Tab-separated table of C-alpha atoms and ligand atoms in Angstrom:
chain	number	residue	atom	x	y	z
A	1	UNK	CA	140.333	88.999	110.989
A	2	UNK	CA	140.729	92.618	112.033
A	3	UNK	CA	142.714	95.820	111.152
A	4	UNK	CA	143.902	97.956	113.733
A	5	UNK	CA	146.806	100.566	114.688
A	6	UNK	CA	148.341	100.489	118.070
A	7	UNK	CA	149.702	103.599	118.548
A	8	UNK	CA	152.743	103.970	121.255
A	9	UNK	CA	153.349	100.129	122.932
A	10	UNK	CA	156.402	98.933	123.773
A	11	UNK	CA	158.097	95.681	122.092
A	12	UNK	CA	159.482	93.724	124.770
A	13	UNK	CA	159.365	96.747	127.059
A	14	UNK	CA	162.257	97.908	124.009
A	15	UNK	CA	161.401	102.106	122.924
A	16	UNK	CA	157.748	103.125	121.800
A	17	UNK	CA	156.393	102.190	118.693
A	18	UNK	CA	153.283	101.791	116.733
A	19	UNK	CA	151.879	98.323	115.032
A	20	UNK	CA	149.634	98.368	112.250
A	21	UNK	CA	147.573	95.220	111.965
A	22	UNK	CA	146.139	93.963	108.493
A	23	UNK	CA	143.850	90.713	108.458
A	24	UNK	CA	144.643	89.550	111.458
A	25	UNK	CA	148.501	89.706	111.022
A	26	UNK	CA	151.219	92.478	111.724
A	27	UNK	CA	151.697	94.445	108.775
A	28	UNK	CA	154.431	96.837	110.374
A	29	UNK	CA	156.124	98.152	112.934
A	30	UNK	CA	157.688	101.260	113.358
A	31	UNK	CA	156.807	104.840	114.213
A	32	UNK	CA	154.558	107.469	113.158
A	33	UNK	CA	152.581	104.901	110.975
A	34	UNK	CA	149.613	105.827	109.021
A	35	UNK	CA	146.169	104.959	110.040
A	36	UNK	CA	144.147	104.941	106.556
A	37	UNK	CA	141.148	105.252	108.653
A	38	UNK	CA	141.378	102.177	110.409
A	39	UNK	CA	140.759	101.814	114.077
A	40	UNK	CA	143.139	102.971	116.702
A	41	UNK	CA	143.984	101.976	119.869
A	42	UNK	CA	146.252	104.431	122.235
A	43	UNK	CA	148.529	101.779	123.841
A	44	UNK	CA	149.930	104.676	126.572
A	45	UNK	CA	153.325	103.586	126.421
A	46	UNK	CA	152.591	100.332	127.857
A	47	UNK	CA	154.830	97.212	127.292
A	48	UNK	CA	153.607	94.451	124.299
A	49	UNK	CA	154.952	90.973	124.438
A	50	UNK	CA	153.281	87.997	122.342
A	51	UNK	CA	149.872	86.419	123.684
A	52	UNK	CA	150.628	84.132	127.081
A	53	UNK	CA	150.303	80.828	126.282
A	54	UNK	CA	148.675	78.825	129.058
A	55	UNK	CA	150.115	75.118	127.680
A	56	UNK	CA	148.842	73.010	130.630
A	57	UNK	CA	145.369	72.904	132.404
A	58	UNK	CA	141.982	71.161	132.690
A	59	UNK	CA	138.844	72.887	131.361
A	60	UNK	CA	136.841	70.382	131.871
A	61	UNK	CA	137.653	70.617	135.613
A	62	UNK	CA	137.214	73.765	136.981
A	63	UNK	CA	134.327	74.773	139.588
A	64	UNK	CA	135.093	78.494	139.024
A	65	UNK	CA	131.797	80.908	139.541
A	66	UNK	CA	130.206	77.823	140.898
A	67	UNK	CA	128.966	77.457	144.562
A	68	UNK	CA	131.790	77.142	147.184
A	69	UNK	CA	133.122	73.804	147.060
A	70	UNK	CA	134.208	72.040	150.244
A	71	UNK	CA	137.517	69.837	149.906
A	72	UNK	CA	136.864	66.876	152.065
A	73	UNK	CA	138.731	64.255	150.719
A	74	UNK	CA	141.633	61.775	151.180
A	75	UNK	CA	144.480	63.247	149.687
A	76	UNK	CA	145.988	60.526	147.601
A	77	UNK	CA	145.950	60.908	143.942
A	78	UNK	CA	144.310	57.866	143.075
A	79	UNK	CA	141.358	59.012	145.721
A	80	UNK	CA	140.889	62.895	143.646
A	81	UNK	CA	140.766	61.226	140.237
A	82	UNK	CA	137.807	58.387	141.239
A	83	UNK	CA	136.015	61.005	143.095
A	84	UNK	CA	136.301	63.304	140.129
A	85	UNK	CA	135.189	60.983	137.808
A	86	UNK	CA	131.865	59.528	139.973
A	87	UNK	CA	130.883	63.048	141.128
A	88	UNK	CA	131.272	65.639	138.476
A	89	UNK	CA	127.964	65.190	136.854
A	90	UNK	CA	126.359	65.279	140.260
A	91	UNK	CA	128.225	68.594	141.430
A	92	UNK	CA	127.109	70.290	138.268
A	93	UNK	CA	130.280	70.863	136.637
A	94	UNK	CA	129.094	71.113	133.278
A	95	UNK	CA	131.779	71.163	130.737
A	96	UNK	CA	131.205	73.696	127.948
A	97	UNK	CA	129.964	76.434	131.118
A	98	UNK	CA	132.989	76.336	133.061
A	99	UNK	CA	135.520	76.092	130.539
A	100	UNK	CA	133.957	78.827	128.209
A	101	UNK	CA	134.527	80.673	131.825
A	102	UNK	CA	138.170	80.027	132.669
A	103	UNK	CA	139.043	80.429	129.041
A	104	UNK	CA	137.681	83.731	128.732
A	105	UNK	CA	139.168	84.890	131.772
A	106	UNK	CA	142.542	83.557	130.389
A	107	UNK	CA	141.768	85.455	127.556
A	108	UNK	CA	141.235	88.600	129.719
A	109	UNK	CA	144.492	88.189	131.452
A	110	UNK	CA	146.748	87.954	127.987
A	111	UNK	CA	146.844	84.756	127.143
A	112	UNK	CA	145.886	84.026	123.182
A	113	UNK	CA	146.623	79.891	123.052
A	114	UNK	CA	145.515	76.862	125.515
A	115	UNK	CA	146.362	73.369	125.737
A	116	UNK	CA	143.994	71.631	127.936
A	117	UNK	CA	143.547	68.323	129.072
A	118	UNK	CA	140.490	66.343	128.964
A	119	UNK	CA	139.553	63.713	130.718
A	120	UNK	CA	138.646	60.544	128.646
A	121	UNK	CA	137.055	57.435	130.501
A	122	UNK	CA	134.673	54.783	130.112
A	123	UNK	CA	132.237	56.785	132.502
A	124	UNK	CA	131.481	60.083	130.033
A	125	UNK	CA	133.010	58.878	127.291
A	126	UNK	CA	133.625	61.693	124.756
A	127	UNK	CA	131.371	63.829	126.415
A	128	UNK	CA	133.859	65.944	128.045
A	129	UNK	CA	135.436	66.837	125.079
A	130	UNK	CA	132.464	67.304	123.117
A	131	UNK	CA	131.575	70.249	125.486
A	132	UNK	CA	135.334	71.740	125.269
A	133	UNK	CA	134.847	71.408	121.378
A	134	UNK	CA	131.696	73.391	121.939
A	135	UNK	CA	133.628	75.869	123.650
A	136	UNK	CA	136.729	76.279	121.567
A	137	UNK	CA	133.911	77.135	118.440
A	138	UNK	CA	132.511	79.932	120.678
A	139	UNK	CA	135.848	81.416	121.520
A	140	UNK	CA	137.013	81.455	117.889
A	141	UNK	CA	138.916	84.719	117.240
A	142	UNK	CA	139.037	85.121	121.047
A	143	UNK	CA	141.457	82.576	122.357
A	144	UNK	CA	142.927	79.008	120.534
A	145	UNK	CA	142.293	76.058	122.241
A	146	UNK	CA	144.275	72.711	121.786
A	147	UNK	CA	142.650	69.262	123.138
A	148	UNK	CA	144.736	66.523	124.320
A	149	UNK	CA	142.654	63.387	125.287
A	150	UNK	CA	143.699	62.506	128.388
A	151	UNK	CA	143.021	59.049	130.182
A	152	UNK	CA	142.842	60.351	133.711
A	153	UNK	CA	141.381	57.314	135.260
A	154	UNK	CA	144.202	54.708	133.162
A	155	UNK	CA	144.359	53.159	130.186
A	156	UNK	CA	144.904	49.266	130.537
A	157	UNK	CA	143.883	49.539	133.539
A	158	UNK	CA	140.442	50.498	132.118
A	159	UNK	CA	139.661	48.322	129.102
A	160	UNK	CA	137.361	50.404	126.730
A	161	UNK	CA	139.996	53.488	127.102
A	162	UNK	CA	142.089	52.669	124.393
A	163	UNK	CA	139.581	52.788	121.801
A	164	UNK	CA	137.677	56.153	123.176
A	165	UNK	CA	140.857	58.005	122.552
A	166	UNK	CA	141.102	56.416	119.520
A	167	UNK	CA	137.804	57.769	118.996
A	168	UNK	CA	138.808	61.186	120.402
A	169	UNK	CA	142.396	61.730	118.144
A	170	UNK	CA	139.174	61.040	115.000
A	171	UNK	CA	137.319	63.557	116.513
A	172	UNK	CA	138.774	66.597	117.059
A	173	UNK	CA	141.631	66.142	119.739
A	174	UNK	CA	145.088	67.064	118.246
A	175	UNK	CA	147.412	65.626	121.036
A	176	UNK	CA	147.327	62.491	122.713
A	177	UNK	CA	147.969	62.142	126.762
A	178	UNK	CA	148.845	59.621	129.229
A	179	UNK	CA	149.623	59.358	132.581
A	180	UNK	CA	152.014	57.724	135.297
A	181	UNK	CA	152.710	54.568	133.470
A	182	UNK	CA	153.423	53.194	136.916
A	183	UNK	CA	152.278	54.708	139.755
A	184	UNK	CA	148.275	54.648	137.900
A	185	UNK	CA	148.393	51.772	135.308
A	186	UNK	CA	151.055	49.863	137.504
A	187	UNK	CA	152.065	49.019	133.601
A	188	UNK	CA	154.606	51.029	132.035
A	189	UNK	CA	154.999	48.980	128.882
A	190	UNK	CA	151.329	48.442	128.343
A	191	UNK	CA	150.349	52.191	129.073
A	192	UNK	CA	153.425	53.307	127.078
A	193	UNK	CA	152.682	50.696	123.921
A	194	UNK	CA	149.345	51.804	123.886
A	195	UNK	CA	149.840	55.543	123.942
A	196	UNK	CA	152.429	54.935	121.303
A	197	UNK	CA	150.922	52.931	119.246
A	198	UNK	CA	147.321	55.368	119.171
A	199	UNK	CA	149.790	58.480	118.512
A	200	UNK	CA	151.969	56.296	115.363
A	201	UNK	CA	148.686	55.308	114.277
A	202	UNK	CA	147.192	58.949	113.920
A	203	UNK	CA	150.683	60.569	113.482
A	204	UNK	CA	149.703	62.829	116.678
A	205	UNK	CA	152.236	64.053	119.475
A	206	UNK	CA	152.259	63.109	122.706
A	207	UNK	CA	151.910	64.559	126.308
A	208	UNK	CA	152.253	62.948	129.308
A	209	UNK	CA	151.668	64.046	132.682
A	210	UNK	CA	154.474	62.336	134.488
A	211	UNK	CA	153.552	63.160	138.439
A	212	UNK	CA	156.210	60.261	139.385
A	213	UNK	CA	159.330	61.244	141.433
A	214	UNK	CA	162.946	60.204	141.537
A	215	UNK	CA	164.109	56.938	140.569
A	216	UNK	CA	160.374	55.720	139.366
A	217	UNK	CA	159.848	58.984	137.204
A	218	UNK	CA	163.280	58.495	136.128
A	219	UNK	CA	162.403	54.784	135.159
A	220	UNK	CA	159.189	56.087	132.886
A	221	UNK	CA	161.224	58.882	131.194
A	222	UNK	CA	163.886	56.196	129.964
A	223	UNK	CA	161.290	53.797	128.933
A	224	UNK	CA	160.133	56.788	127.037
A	225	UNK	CA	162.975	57.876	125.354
A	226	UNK	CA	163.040	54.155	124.392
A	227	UNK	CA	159.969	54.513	122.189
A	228	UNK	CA	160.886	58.167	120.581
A	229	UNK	CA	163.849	56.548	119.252
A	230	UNK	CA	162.397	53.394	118.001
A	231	UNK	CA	158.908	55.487	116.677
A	232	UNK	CA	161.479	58.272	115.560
A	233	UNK	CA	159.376	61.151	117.526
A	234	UNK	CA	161.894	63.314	118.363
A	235	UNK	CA	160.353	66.692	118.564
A	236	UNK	CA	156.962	65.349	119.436
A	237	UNK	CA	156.571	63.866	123.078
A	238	UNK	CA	156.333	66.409	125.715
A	239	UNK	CA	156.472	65.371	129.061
A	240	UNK	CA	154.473	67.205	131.702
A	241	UNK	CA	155.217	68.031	135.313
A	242	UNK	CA	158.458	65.818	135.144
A	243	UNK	CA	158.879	65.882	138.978
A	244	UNK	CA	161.785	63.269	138.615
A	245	UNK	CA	163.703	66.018	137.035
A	246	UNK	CA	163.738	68.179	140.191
A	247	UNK	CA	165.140	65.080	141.865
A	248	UNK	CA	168.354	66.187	144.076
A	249	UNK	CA	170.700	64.135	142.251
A	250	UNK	CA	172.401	66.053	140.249
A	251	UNK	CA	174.450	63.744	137.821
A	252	UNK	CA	171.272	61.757	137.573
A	253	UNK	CA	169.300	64.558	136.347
A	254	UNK	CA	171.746	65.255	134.176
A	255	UNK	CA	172.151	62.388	132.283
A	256	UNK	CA	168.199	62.613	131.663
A	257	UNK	CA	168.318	66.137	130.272
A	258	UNK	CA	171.015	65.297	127.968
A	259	UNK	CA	168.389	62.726	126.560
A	260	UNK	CA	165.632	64.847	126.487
A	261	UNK	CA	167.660	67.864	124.953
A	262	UNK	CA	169.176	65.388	122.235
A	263	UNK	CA	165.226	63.936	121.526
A	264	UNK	CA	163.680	67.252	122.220
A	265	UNK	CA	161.097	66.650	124.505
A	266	UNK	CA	159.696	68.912	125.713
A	267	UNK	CA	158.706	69.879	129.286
A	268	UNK	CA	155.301	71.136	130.568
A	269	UNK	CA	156.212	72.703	133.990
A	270	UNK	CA	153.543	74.281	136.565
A	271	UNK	CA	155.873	74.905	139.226
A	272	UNK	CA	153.999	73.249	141.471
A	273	UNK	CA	155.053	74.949	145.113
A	274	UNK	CA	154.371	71.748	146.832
A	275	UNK	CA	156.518	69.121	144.497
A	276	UNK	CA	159.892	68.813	143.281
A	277	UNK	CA	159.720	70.464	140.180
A	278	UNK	CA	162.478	71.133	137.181
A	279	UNK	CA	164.827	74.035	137.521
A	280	UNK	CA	163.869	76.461	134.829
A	281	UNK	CA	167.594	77.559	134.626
A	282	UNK	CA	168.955	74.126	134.386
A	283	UNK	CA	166.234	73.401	131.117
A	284	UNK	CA	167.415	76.172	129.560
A	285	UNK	CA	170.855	75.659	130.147
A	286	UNK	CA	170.538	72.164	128.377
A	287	UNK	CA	168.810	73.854	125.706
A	288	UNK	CA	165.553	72.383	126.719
A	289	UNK	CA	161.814	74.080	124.978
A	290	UNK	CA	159.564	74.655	128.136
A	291	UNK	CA	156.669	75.929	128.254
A	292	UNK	CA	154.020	76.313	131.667
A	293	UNK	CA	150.302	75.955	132.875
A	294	UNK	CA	148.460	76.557	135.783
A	295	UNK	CA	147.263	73.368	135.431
A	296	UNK	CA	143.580	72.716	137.378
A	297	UNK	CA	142.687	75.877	139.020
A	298	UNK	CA	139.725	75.633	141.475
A	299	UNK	CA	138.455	72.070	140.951
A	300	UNK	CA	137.394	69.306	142.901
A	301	UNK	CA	141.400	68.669	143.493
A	302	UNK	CA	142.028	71.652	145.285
A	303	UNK	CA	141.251	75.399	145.762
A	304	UNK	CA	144.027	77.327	144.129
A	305	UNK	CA	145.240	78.456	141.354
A	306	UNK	CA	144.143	81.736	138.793
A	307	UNK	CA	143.137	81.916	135.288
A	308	UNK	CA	146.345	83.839	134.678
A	309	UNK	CA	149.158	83.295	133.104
A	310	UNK	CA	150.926	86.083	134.569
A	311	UNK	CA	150.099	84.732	138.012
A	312	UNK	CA	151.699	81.538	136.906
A	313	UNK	CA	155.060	83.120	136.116
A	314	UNK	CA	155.227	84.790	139.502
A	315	UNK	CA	154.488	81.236	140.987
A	316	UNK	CA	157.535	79.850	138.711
A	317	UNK	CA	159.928	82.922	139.724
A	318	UNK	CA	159.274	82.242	143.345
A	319	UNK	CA	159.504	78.346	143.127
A	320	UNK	CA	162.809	78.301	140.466
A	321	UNK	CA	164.523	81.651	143.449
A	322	UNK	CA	164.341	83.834	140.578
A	323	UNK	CA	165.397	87.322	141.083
A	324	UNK	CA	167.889	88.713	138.302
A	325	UNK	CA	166.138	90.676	136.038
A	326	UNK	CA	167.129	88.047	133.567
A	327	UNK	CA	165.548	85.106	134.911
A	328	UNK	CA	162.180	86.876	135.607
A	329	UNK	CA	162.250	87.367	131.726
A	330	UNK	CA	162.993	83.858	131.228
A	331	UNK	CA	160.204	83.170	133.501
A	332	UNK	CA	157.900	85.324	131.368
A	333	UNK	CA	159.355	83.841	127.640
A	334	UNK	CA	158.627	80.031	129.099
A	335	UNK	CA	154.841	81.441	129.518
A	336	UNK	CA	154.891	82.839	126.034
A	337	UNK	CA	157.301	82.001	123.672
A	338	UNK	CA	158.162	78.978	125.217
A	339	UNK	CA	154.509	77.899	125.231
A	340	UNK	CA	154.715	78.537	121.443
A	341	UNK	CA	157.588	76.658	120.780
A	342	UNK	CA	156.608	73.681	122.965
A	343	UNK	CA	153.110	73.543	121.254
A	344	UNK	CA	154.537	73.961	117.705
A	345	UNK	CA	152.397	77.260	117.108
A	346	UNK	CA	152.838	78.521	113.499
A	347	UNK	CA	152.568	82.212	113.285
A	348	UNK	CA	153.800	82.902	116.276
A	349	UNK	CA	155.534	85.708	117.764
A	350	UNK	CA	155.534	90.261	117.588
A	351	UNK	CA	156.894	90.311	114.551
A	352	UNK	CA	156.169	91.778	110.841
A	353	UNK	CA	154.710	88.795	109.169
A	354	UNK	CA	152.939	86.800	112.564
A	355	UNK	CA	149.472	86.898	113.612
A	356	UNK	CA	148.586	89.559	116.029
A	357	UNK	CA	148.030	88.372	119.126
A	358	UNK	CA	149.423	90.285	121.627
A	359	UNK	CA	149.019	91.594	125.383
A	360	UNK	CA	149.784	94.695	126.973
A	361	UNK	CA	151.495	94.662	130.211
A	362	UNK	CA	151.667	97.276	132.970
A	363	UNK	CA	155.619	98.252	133.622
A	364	UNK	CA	159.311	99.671	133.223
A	365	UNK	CA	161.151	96.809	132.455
A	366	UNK	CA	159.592	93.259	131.500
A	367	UNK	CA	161.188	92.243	135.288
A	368	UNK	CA	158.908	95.117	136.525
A	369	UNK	CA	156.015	93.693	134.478
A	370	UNK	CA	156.086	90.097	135.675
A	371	UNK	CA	156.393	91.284	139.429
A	372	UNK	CA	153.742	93.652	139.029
A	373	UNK	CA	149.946	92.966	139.817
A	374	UNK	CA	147.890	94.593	137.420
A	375	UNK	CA	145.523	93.890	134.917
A	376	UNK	CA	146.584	93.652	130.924
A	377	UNK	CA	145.269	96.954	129.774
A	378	UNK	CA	144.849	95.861	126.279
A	379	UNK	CA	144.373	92.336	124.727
A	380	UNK	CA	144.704	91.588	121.226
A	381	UNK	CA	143.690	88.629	118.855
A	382	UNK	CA	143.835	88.359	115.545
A	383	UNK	CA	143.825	92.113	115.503
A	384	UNK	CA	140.791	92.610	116.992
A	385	UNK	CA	140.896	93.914	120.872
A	386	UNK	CA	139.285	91.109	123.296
A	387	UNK	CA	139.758	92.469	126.681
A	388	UNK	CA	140.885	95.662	127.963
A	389	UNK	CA	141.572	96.212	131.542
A	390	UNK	CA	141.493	92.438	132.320
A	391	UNK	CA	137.659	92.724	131.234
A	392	UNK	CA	136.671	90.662	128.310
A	393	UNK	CA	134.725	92.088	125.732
A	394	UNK	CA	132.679	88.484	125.588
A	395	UNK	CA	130.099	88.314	128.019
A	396	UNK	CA	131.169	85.108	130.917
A	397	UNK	CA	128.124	82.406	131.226
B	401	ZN	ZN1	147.416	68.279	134.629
């Protein structure tokens, strides 16, 4: 809990200000505002906007600052996730290591809040988690992390599953996932019962990575809207990817929003370039919360991706056709405020009264900002300065 003033930043790339920061939250904003000896921090006119919010990736995953390594696989989905799972130890992808590195770097690039996915299976258990946990302690005051246990591998399909996530929501997950009800557990109603019934019984939301396209993606949404309604959980399933929602079908698709807007699920979008993915215009047209990831950067999936969230909105712009100035900044709120809203994040926001945690971003306009490549040159949290120039001020292991 810091105290700082941030002399001449720019709100939503609005006119130049200063923001006083008290205890970690905003205690004004407006100009010319006295110091009272605390610490200041020249902001040069740059634009501020509220932390990034990376809402979907993998910590546990990552390979990044490890040696090189060599994708030589069959690419079915099925084939990544066993190989994953039998090989991680044995490639030396500890947990805690490589996701205190890709969160710091997150960090370093603006973003103040992750949700990340962890695998749980009846291979490692809890262990996964138990190194992310070990992470997210480290990185308190630097960046919030949010654990959803995720059965990767399947759930019924795995007997032992169900009651390691049970074991997970006890210790220290606050989401619950789950994964293509069909196309992994080739059981929607068991994989969807037990997900259910493990969030009812530890009054947790849900999210679900739903990688299944048209008509069978279509098929698991309804039997999930099913459930909400019975379970009343409107307002706490998200479902992420959604690829049946960038199905061509229009009417179709548009019968499913109009469920998900009135039972306010909410979608988890990476805008995957090679997938049919959901329009970001035609969420927010049916009033849809959305927030983004980057998902698994650099894993033993495959070799892309950046521990940026700023990276990740230029990937949505391109993949939604983006180009009015307007939908680049509605590219940039699903990676902020979006990821706030989606994650239910109390405090939220660059106003008097929320915590600060804020980034700096290089540009004109906020359209100039998310188009242009260049490191945050301030990063705030909790009022205290983390990164500056897209360096951390926490040393990476
Ligand atoms: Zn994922």
């Amino acid at each position: 809990m810091s105290n700082l003033l941030i002399r001449n930043v720019r709100p939503h790339g609005g006119a130049p200000t200063d923001i006083l920061i008290r205890n970690g939250k905003i205690e004004a904003i407006g100009q010319n505002l006295q110091a009272d000896g605390l610490a200041i921090e020249d902001g040069r006119g740059h634009i501020a906007i509220p932390g990034l919010v990376e809402a979907h990736t993998h910590l546990d995953k990552s390979v990044w600052g490890m040696p090189w390594h060599e994708n030589a696989k069959v690419a079915t989905l099925r084939g990544r996730i066993d190989f994953e799972r039998e090989k991680r130890l044995e490639i030396g992808i500890d947990p805690h290591r490589q996701s205190m590195r890709q969160a710091i770097l997150l960090a370093a690039n603006g973003a103040s809040h992750i949700r990340s996915h962890v695998d749980i299976d009846t291979t490692h258990g809890l262990r996964l988690m138990e190194g992310i946990i070990e992470t997210r302690e480290a990185l308190d005051g630097i960046i919030d992390i949010e654990i959803v246990a995720f059965p990767q591998s399947g759930l019924v399909t795995r007997p032992g599953t169900v009651e390691l996530l049970d074991q997970a929501l006890n210790n220290g997950a606050e989401v619950l996932g789950g994964i293509d009800p069909c196309g992994i557990d080739h059981d929607p109603k068991g994989h969807l019962d037990a997900v259910f019934g493990l969030a009812e019984k530890h009054g947790k939301p849900i999210d679900i990575h739903l990688h299944e396209a048209g008509e069978l993606g279509a098929f698991s949404m309804e039997m999930t809207f099913e459930r909400i309604r019975a379970l009343g959980m409107q307002g706490k399933v998200a479902i992420s990817h959604a690829f049946a929602l960038g199905a061509p079908d229009y009417l179709r698709v548009a019968g499913l929003l109009e469920q998900i807007a009135e039972l306010d699920v909410r979608i988890v979008t990476t805008g995957s370039p090679s997938s049919t993915v959901p329009s970001l215009l035609r969420l927010k047209e049916a009033g849809v919360k959305v927030a983004a990831g980057c998902d698994g950067i650099r894993d033993t999936w495959g070799p892309w991706g950046q521990p940026d969230m700023m990276d990740r909105v230029r990937i949505l712009g391109m993949k939604n056709g983006l180009r009015r100035d307007v939908d680049l900044e509605h590219a940039l709120h699903v990676c902020s405020t979006g990821g706030a809203d989606v994650m239910d994040i109390a405090g939220y926001g660059l106003e008097v009264g929320c915590n600060a945690d804020f980034t700096l971003l290089v540009g004109e306009t906020l359209a100039h900002a998310v188009v242009e490549v260049a490191p945050r040159p301030v990063v705030v949290k909790r009022g205290r300065v983390v990164a500056r120039n897209g360096v951390a001020e926490v040393a990476i292991p």
